[in-house]
Short mmCIF file of C-alpha atoms and ligand atoms in Angstrom, two decimals:
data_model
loop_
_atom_site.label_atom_id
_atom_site.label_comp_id
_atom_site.label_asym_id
_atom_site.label_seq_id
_atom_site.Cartn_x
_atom_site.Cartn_y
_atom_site.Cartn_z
CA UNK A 1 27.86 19.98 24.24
CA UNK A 2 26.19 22.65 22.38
CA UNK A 3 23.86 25.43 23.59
CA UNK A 4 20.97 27.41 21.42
CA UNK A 5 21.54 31.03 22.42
CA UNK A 6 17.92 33.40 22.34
CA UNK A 7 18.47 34.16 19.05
CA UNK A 8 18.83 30.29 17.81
CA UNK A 9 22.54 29.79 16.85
CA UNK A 10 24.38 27.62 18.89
CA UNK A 11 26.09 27.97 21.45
CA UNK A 12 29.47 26.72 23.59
CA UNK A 13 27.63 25.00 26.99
CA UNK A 14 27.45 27.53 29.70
CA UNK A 15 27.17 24.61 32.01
CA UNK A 16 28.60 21.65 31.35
CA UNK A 17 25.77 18.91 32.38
CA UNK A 18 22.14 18.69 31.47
CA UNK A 19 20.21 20.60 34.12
CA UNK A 20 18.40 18.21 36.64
CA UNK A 21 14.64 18.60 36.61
CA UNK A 22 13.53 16.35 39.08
CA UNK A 23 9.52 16.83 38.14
CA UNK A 24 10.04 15.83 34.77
CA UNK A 25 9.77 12.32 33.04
CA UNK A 26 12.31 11.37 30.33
CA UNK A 27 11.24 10.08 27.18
CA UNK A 28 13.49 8.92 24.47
CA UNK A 29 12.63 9.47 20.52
CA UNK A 30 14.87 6.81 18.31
CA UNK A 31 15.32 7.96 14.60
CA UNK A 32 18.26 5.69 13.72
CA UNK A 33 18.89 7.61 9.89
CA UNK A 34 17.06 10.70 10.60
CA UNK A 35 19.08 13.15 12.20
CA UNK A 36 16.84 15.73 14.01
CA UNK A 37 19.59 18.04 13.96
CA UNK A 38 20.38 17.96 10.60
CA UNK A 39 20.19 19.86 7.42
CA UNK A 40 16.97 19.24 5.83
CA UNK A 41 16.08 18.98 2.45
CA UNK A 42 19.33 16.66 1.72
CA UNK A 43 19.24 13.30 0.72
CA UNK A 44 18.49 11.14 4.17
CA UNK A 45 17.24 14.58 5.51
CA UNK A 46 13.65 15.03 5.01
CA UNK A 47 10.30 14.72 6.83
CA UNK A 48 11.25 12.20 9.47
CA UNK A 49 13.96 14.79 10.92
CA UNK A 50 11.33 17.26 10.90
CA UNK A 51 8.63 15.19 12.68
CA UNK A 52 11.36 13.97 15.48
CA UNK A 53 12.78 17.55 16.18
CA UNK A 54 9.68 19.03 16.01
CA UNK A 55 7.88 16.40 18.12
CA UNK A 56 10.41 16.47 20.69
CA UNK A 57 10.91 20.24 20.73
CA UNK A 58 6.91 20.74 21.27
CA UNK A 59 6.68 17.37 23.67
CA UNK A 60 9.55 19.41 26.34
CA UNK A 61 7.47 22.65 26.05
CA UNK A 62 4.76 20.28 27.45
CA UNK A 63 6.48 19.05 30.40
CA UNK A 64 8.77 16.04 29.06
CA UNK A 65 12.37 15.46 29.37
CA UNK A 66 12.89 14.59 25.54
CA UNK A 67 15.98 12.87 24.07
CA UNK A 68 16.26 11.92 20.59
CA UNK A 69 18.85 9.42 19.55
CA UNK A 70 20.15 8.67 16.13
CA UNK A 71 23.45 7.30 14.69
CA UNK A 72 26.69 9.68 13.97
CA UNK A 73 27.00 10.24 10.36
CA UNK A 74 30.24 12.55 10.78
CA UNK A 75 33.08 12.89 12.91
CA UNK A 76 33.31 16.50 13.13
CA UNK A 77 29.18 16.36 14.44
CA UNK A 78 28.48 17.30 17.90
CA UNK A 79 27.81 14.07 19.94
CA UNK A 80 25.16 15.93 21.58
CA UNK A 81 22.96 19.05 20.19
CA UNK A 82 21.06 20.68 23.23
CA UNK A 83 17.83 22.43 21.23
CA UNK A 84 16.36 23.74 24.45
CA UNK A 85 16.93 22.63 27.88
CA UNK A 86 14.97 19.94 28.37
CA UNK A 87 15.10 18.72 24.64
CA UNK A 88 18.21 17.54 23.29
CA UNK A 89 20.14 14.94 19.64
CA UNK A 90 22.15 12.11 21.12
CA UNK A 91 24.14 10.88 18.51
CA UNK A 92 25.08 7.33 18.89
CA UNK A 93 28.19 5.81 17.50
CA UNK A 94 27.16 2.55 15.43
CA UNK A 95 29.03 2.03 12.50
CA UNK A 96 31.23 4.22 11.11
CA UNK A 97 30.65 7.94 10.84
CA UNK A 98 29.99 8.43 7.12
CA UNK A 99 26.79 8.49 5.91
CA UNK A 100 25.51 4.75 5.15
CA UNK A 101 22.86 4.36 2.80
CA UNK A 102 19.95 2.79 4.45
CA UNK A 103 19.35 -0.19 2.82
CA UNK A 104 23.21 -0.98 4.31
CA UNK A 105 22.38 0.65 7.36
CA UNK A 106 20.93 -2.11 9.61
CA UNK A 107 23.72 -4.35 9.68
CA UNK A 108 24.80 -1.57 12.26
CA UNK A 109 21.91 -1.76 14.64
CA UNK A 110 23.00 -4.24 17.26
CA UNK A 111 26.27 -1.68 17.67
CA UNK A 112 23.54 1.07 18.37
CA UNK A 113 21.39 -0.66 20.79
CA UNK A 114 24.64 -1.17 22.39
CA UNK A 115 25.22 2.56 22.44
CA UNK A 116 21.67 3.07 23.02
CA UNK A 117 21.72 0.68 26.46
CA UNK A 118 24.22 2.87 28.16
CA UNK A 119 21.86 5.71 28.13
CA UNK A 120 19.08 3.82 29.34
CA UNK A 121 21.03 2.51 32.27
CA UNK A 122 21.74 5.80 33.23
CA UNK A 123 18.04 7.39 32.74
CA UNK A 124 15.68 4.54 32.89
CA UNK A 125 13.55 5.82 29.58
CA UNK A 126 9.90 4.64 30.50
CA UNK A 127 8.95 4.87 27.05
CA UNK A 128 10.78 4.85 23.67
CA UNK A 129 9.04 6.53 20.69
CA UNK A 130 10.36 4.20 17.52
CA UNK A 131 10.70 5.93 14.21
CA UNK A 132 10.96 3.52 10.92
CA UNK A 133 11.86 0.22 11.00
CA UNK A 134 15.56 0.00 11.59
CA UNK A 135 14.45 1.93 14.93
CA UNK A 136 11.22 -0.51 15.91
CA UNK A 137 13.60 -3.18 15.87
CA UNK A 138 16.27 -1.34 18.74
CA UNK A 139 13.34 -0.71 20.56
CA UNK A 140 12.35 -4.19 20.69
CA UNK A 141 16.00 -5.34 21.72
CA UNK A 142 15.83 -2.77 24.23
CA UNK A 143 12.28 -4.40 25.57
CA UNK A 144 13.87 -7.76 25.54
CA UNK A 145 15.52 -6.86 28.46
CA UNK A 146 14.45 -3.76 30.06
CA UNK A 147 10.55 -2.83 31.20
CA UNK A 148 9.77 0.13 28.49
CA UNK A 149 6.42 0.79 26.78
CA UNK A 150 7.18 0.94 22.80
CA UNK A 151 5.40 3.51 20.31
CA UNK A 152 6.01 3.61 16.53
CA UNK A 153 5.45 5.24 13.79
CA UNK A 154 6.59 4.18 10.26
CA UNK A 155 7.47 7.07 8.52
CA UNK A 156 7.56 4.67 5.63
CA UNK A 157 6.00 0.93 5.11
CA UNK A 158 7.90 -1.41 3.70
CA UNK A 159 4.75 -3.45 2.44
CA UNK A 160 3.81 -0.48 0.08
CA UNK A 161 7.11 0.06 -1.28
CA UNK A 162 8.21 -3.57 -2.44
CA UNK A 163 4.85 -3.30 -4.20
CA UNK A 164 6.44 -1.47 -7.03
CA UNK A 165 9.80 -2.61 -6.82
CA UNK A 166 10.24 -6.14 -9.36
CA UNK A 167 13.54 -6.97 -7.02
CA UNK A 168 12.95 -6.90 -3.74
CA UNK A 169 16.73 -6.03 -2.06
CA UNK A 170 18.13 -8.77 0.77
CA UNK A 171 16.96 -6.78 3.12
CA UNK A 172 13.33 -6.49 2.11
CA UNK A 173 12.31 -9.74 4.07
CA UNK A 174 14.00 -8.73 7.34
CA UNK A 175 12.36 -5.05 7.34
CA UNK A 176 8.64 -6.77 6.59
CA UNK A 177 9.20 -9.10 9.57
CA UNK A 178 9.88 -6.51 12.35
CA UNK A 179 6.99 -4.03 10.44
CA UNK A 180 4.97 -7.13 11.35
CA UNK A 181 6.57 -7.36 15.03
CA UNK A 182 6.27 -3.91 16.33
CA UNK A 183 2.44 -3.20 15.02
CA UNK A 184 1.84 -6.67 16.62
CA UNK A 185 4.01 -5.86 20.07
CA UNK A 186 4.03 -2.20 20.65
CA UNK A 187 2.29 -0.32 23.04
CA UNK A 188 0.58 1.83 20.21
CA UNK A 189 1.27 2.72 16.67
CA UNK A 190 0.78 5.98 15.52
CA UNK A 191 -0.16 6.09 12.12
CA UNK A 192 0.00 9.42 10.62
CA UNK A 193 -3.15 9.36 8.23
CA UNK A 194 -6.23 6.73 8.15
CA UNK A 195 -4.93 5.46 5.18
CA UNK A 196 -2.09 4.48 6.75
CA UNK A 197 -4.29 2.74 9.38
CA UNK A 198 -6.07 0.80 6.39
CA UNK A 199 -2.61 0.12 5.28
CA UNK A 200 -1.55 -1.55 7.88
CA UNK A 201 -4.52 -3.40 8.42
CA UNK A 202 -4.52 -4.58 5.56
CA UNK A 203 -1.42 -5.10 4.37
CA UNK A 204 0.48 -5.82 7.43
CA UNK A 205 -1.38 -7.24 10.59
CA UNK A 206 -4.82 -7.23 12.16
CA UNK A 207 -3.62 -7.47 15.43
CA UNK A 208 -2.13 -4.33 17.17
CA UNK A 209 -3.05 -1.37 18.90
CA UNK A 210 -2.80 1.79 16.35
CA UNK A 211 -4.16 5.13 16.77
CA UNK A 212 -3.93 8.28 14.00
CA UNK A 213 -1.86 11.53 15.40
CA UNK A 214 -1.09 13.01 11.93
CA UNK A 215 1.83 15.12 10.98
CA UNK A 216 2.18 18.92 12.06
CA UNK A 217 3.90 22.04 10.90
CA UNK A 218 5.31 24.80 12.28
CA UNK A 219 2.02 27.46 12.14
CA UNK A 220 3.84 30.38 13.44
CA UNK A 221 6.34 30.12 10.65
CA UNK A 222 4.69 28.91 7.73
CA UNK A 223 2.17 31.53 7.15
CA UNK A 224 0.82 33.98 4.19
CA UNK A 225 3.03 36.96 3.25
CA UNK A 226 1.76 38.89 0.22
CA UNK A 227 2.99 37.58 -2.60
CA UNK A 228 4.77 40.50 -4.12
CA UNK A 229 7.03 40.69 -1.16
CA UNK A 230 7.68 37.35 -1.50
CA UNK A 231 8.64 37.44 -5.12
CA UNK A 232 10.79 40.82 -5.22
CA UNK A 233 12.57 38.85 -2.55
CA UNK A 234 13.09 35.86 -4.10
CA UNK A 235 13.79 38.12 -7.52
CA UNK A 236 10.89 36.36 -9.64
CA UNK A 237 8.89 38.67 -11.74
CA UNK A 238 5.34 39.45 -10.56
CA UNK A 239 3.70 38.17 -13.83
CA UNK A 240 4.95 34.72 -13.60
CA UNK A 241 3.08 32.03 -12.95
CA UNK A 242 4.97 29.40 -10.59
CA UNK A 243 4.80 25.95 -10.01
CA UNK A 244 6.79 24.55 -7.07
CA UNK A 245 8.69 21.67 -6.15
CA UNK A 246 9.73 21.04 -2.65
CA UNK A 247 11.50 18.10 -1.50
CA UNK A 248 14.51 15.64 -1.90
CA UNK A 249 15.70 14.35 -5.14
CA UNK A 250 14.60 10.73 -5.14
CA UNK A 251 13.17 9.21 -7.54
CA UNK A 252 10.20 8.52 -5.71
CA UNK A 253 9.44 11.58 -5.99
CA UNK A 254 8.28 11.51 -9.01
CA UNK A 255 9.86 15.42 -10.12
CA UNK A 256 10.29 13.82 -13.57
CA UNK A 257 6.82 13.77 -14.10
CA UNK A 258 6.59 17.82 -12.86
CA UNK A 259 8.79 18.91 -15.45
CA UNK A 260 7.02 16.45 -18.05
CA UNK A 261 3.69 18.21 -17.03
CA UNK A 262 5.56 21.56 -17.29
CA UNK A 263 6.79 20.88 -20.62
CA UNK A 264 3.38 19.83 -22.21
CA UNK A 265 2.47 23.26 -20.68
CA UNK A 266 5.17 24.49 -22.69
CA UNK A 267 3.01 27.41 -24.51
CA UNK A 268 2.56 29.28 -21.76
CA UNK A 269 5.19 32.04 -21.73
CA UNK A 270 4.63 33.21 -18.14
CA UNK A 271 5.12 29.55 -16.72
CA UNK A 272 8.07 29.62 -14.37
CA UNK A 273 9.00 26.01 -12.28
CA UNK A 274 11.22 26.36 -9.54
CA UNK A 275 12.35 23.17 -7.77
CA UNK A 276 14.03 23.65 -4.00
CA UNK A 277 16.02 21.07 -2.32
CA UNK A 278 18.55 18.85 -2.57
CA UNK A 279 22.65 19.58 -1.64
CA UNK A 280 25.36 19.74 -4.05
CA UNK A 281 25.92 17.11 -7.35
CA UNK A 282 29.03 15.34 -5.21
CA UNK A 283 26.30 14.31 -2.55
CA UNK A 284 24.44 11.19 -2.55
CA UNK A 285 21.51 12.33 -4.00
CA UNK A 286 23.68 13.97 -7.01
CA UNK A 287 22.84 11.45 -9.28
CA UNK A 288 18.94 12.13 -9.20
CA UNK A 289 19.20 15.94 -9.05
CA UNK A 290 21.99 15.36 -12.26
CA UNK A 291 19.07 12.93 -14.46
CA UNK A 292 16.48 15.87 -13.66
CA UNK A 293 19.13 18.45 -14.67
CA UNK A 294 18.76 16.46 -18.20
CA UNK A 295 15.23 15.54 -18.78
CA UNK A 296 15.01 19.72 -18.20
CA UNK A 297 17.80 20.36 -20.49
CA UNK A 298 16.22 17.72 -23.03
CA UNK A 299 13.02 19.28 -22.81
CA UNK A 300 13.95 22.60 -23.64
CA UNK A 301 13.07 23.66 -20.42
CA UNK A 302 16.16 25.68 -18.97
CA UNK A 303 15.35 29.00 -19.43
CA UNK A 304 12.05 28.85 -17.56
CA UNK A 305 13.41 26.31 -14.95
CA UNK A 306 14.95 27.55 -11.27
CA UNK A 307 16.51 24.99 -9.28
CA UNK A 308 17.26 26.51 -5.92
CA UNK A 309 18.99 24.59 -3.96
CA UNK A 310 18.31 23.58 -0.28
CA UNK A 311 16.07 26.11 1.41
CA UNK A 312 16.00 26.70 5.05
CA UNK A 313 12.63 26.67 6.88
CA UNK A 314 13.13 30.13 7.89
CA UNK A 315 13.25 31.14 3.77
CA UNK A 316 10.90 28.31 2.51
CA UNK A 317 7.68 30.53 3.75
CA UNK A 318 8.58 33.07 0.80
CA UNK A 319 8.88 29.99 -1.88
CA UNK A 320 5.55 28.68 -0.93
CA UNK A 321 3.69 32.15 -0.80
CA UNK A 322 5.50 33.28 -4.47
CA UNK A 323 4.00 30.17 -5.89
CA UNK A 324 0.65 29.33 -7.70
CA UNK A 325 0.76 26.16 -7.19
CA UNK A 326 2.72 23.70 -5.17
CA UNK A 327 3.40 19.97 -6.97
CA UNK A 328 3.93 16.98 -4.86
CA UNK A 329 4.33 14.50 -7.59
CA UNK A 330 5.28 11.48 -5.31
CA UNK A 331 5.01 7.88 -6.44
CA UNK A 332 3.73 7.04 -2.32
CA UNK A 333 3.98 9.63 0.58
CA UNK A 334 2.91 8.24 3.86
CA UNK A 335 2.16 11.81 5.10
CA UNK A 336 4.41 14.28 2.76
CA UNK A 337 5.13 17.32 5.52
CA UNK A 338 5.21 19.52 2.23
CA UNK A 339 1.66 19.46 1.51
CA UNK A 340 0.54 21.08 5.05
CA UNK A 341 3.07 23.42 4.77
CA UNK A 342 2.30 25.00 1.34
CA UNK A 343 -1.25 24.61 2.59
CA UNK A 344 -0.49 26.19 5.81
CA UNK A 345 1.19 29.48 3.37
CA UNK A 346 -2.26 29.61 1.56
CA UNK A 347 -0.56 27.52 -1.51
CA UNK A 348 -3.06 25.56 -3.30
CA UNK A 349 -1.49 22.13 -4.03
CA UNK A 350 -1.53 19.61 -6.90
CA UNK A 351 -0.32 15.91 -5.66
CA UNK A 352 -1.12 12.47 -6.61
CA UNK A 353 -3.65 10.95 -5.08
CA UNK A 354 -1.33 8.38 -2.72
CA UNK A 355 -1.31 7.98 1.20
CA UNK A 356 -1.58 10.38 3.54
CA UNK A 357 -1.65 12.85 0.65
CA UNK A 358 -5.27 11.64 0.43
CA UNK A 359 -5.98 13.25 4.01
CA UNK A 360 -4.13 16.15 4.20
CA UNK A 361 -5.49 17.64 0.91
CA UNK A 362 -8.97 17.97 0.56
CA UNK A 363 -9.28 18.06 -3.91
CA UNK A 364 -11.71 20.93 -5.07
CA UNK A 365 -11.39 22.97 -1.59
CA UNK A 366 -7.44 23.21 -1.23
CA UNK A 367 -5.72 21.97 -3.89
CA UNK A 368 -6.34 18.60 -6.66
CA UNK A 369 -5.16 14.93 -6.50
CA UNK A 370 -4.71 13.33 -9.30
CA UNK A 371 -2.88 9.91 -10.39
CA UNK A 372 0.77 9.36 -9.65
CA UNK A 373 3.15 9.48 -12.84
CA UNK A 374 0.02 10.52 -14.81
CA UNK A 375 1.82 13.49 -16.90
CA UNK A 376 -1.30 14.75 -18.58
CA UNK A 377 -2.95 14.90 -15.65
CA UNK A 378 -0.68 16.39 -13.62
CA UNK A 379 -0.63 19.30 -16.38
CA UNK A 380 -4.27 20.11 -16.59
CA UNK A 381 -4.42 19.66 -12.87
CA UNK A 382 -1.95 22.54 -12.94
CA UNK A 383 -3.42 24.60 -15.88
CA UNK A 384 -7.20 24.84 -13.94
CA UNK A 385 -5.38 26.32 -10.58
CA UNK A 386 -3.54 29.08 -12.84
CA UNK A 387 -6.18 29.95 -15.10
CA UNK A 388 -8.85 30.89 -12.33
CA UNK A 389 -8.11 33.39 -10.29
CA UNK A 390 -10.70 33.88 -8.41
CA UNK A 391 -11.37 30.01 -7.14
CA UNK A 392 -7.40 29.52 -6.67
CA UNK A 393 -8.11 32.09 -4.26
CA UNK A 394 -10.74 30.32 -2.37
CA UNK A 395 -8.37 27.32 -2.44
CA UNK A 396 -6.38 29.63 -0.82
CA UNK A 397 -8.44 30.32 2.10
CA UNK A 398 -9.49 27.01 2.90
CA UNK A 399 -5.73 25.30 2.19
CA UNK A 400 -4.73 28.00 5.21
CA UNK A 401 -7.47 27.31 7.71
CA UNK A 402 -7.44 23.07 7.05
CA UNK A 403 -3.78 23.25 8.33
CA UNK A 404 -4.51 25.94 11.31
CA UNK A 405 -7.34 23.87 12.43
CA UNK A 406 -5.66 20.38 12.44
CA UNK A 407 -2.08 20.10 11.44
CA UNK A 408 -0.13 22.45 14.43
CA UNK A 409 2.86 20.62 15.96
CA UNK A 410 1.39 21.87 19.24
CA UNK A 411 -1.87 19.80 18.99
CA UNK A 412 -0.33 16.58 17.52
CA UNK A 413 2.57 17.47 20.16
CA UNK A 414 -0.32 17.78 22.23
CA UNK A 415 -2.11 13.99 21.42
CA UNK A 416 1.12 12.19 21.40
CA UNK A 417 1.47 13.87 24.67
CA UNK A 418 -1.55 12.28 26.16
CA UNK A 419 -1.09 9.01 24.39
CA UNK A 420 2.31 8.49 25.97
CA UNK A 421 0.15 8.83 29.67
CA UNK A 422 -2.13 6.75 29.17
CA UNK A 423 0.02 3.71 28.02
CA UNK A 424 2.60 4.63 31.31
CA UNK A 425 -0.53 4.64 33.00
CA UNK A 426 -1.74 1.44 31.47
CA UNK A 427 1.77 -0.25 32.62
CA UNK A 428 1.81 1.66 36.29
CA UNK A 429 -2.04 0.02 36.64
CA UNK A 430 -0.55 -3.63 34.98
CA UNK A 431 2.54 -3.86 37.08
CA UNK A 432 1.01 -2.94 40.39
CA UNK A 433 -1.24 -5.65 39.56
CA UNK A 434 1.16 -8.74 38.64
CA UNK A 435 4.36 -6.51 40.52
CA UNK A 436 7.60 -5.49 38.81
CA UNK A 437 9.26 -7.43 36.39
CA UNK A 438 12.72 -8.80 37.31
CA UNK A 439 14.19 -6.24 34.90
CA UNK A 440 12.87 -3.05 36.00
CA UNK A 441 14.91 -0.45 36.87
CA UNK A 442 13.63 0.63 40.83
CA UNK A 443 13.65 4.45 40.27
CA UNK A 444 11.95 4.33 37.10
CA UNK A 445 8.57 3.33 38.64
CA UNK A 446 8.98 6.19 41.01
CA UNK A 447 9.63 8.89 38.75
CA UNK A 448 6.64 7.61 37.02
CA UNK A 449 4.07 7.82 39.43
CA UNK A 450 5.41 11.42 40.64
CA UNK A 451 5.74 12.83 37.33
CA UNK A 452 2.76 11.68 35.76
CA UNK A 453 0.20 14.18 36.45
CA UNK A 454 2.72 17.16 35.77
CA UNK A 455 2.58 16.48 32.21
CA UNK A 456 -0.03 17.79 29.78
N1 UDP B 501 12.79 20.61 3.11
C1 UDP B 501 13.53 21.72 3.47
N2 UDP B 501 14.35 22.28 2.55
C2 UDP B 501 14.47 21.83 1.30
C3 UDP B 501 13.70 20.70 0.93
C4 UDP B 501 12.86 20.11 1.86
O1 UDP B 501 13.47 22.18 4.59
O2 UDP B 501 15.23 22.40 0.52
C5 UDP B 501 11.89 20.00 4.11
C6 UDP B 501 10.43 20.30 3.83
O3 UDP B 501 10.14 21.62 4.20
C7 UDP B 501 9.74 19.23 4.67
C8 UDP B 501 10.72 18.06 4.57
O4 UDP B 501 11.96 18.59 4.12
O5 UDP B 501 9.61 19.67 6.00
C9 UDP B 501 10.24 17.01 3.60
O6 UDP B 501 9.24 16.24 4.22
P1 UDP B 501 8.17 15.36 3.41
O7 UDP B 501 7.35 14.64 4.42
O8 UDP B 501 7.43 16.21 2.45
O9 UDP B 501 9.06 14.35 2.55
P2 UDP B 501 10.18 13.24 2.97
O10 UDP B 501 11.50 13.93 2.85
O11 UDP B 501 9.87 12.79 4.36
O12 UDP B 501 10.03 12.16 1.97
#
């Protein structure tokens, strides 16, 4: 077991066992591929980790006992991260401990609700937060035989993305069956955006309970520094103009069509893009970072092209603030975590006009949504933020106070917080009216009935 010391590096345990905290409820968070203590930016590594580590972090500092499981990926990985002390990564072993690509992943999931039960024997989890399908469907193994009150939230809906795939993998039909099941049996989905409501609605099932939390970000870290600073930093010159990219190599990202808008932009001598993310060409998302690489290289595009690399959240403040613009070129983003945080650094962005993209960024006032894979229009969507001054700087202002006034990890920390009480309360109320269920564990009811009012 692992310790974070003050100044956030870990630490060896200076006491061995998770410290008992008798007036606090335990929750557990299930992100089966998305490791909350992982690298971000790599391949597998992206906004779910965030939302789960952040979410749990933030959900502790409100009163809860949170643990977030996900599968072991790598030997040498601590079974256990402690992040603070009442927030801590289980790592489960299911499957072997390589990474597994996810549309091979779920053949492992009956191995990690195995690993998964022997946690839940030991701290009767009231409620289990789901996260993407391969998760929904552990939690509703776990609800087959134990008395827990299910959330979920998609991260990423199956129904949207076989619309644009002509062969639909073996494991499409299984995935759109328990995205059917869990909006149908849960407790409460959270959909991240309205448009991920309407998606569901209508793609998926009218029947459900789903409310909209959206996404957060970290407001006390992503902020404005002046720009200069940022750039002498970073080493780009002041009189560049920059686009950024910020994200995974995938190709539903849609970067291709970035560095196609770049390159029709081509006459502009001061036009610098700078792409961050993404691990080393031997990883598994190599291959994408590798075809960009080309299309760049074809394009004649080197010499004004920086790719970067994975960026840290502690350095990615200075990449959003040296920019002009930040792209989100995504093919579908159910919320797209990058948006709020350029947003949040006063970053005006340019994304297509898909998902939850549609709520975070409000086009004219802090930033422009235009078509996905549209390459023209991504390049004069680009071309109006540079070439006016003076209104990217009102874009600016009111991309900075959208994400103070709705996107903080405390306040959606703060609404999931009060969701999860009123569905315990909802089954407290139920139960005491038809008495326990066979399978309840005893102390579980207790702890709830003590504990409840002590969290905010
Ligand atoms: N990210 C990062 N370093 C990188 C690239 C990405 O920390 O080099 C983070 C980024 O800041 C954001 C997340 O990865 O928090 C990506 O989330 P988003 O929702 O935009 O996309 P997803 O990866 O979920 O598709």
């Amino acid at each position: 077991m692992v310790f974070l010391k003050e100044n956030g590096a870990f630490n060896p345990a200076p006491y061995v066992t998770r410290p008992t905290m008798p007036n606090r409820q335990a929750i557990a968070l299930i992100s089966e591929h998305g490791d909350p203590a992982a690298d971000i930016g790599k391949e597998e590594a992206g906004g779910q980790n965030v939302y789960v580590r952040q979410v749990g972090e933030s959900l502790a500092k409100l009163g809860w006992q949170v643990d977030m499981f996900t599968r072991k990926t790598r030997e040498d990985d601590e079974t256990i991260v402690q992040h603070s002390p009442h927030c801590r990564t289980i790592r489960l072993i299911a499957g072997p401990q390589e990474f597994v690509p996810r549309d091979r992943l779920f053949e492992f999931m009956p191995a990690f609700v195995e690993a998964f039960q022997t946690y839940q024997a030991k701290y009767h989890y009231p409620l289990i937060h789901t996260n993407y399908w391969m998760s929904a469907w552990v939690g509703l193994e776990v609800k087959k035989t134990h008395n827990v009150q299910l959330i979920h939230t998609y991260h990423s809906l199956g129904a949207i993305k076989y619309q644009a795939v002509p062969n639909r993998p073996p494991i499409a039909s299984t995935r759109l069956d328990v995205e059917q099941q869990i909006l149908e049996q849960s407790n409460c989905i959270v959909a991240t955006s309205p448009q991920e409501q309407e998606a569901l609605r209508t793609l998926v099932s009218h029947l459900g309970h789903i409310e909209v939390i959206p996404c957060g970000t970290d407001i006390e870290n992503f902020q404005a520094i002046p720009k200069s600073e940022a750039r002498s930093q970073l080493g780009f010159k002041p009189d560049e103009q920059i686009a950024l990219y910020v994200g995974r190599f995938d190709p539903r990202k849609g970067i291709e069509t970035l560095v196609r808008a770049c390159a029709q932009l081509k006459e502009n001598p001061d036009l610098r893009l700078v792409i961050v993310g993404g691990s080393d060409p031997t990883q598994p998302d190599g291959q994408e970072r590798l075809r960009i690489a080309a299309i760049v290289e074809g394009l004649g595009l080197s010499e004004q092209t920086t790719f970067s690399g994975r960026v840290g959240h502690d350095r990615l403040p200075l990449y959003y603030t040296a920019a002009d613009v930040c792209v989100i070129p995504s093919h579908y983003e159910p919320f797209g975590l990058v948006a709020i945080e350029a947003m949040a650094c006063g970053t005006p962005v340019v994304a297509s006009a898909v998902g939850g993209l549609k709520f975070s960024i409000v086009p004219e006032e802090t930033g422009l949504l235009v078509s996905p894979q549209n390459v023209g229009a991504f390049a004069d969507a680009i071309e109006r933020i540079l070439s006016d001054e003076l209104w990217a700087k009102k874009l600016k202002k009111q991309a900075s106070e959208r994400v103070q006034r709705n996107f903080s990890w405390s306040g959606v920390a703060a609404q999931l917080s009060d969701l999860y009480r009123r569905v315990l309360a909802q089954s407290i109320a139920h139960e005491m009216l038809v008495g326990e269920r066979p399978t309840d564990p005893a102390p579980t009811m207790t702890l709830h009935t003590k504990t409840l009012t002590q969290v905010s």
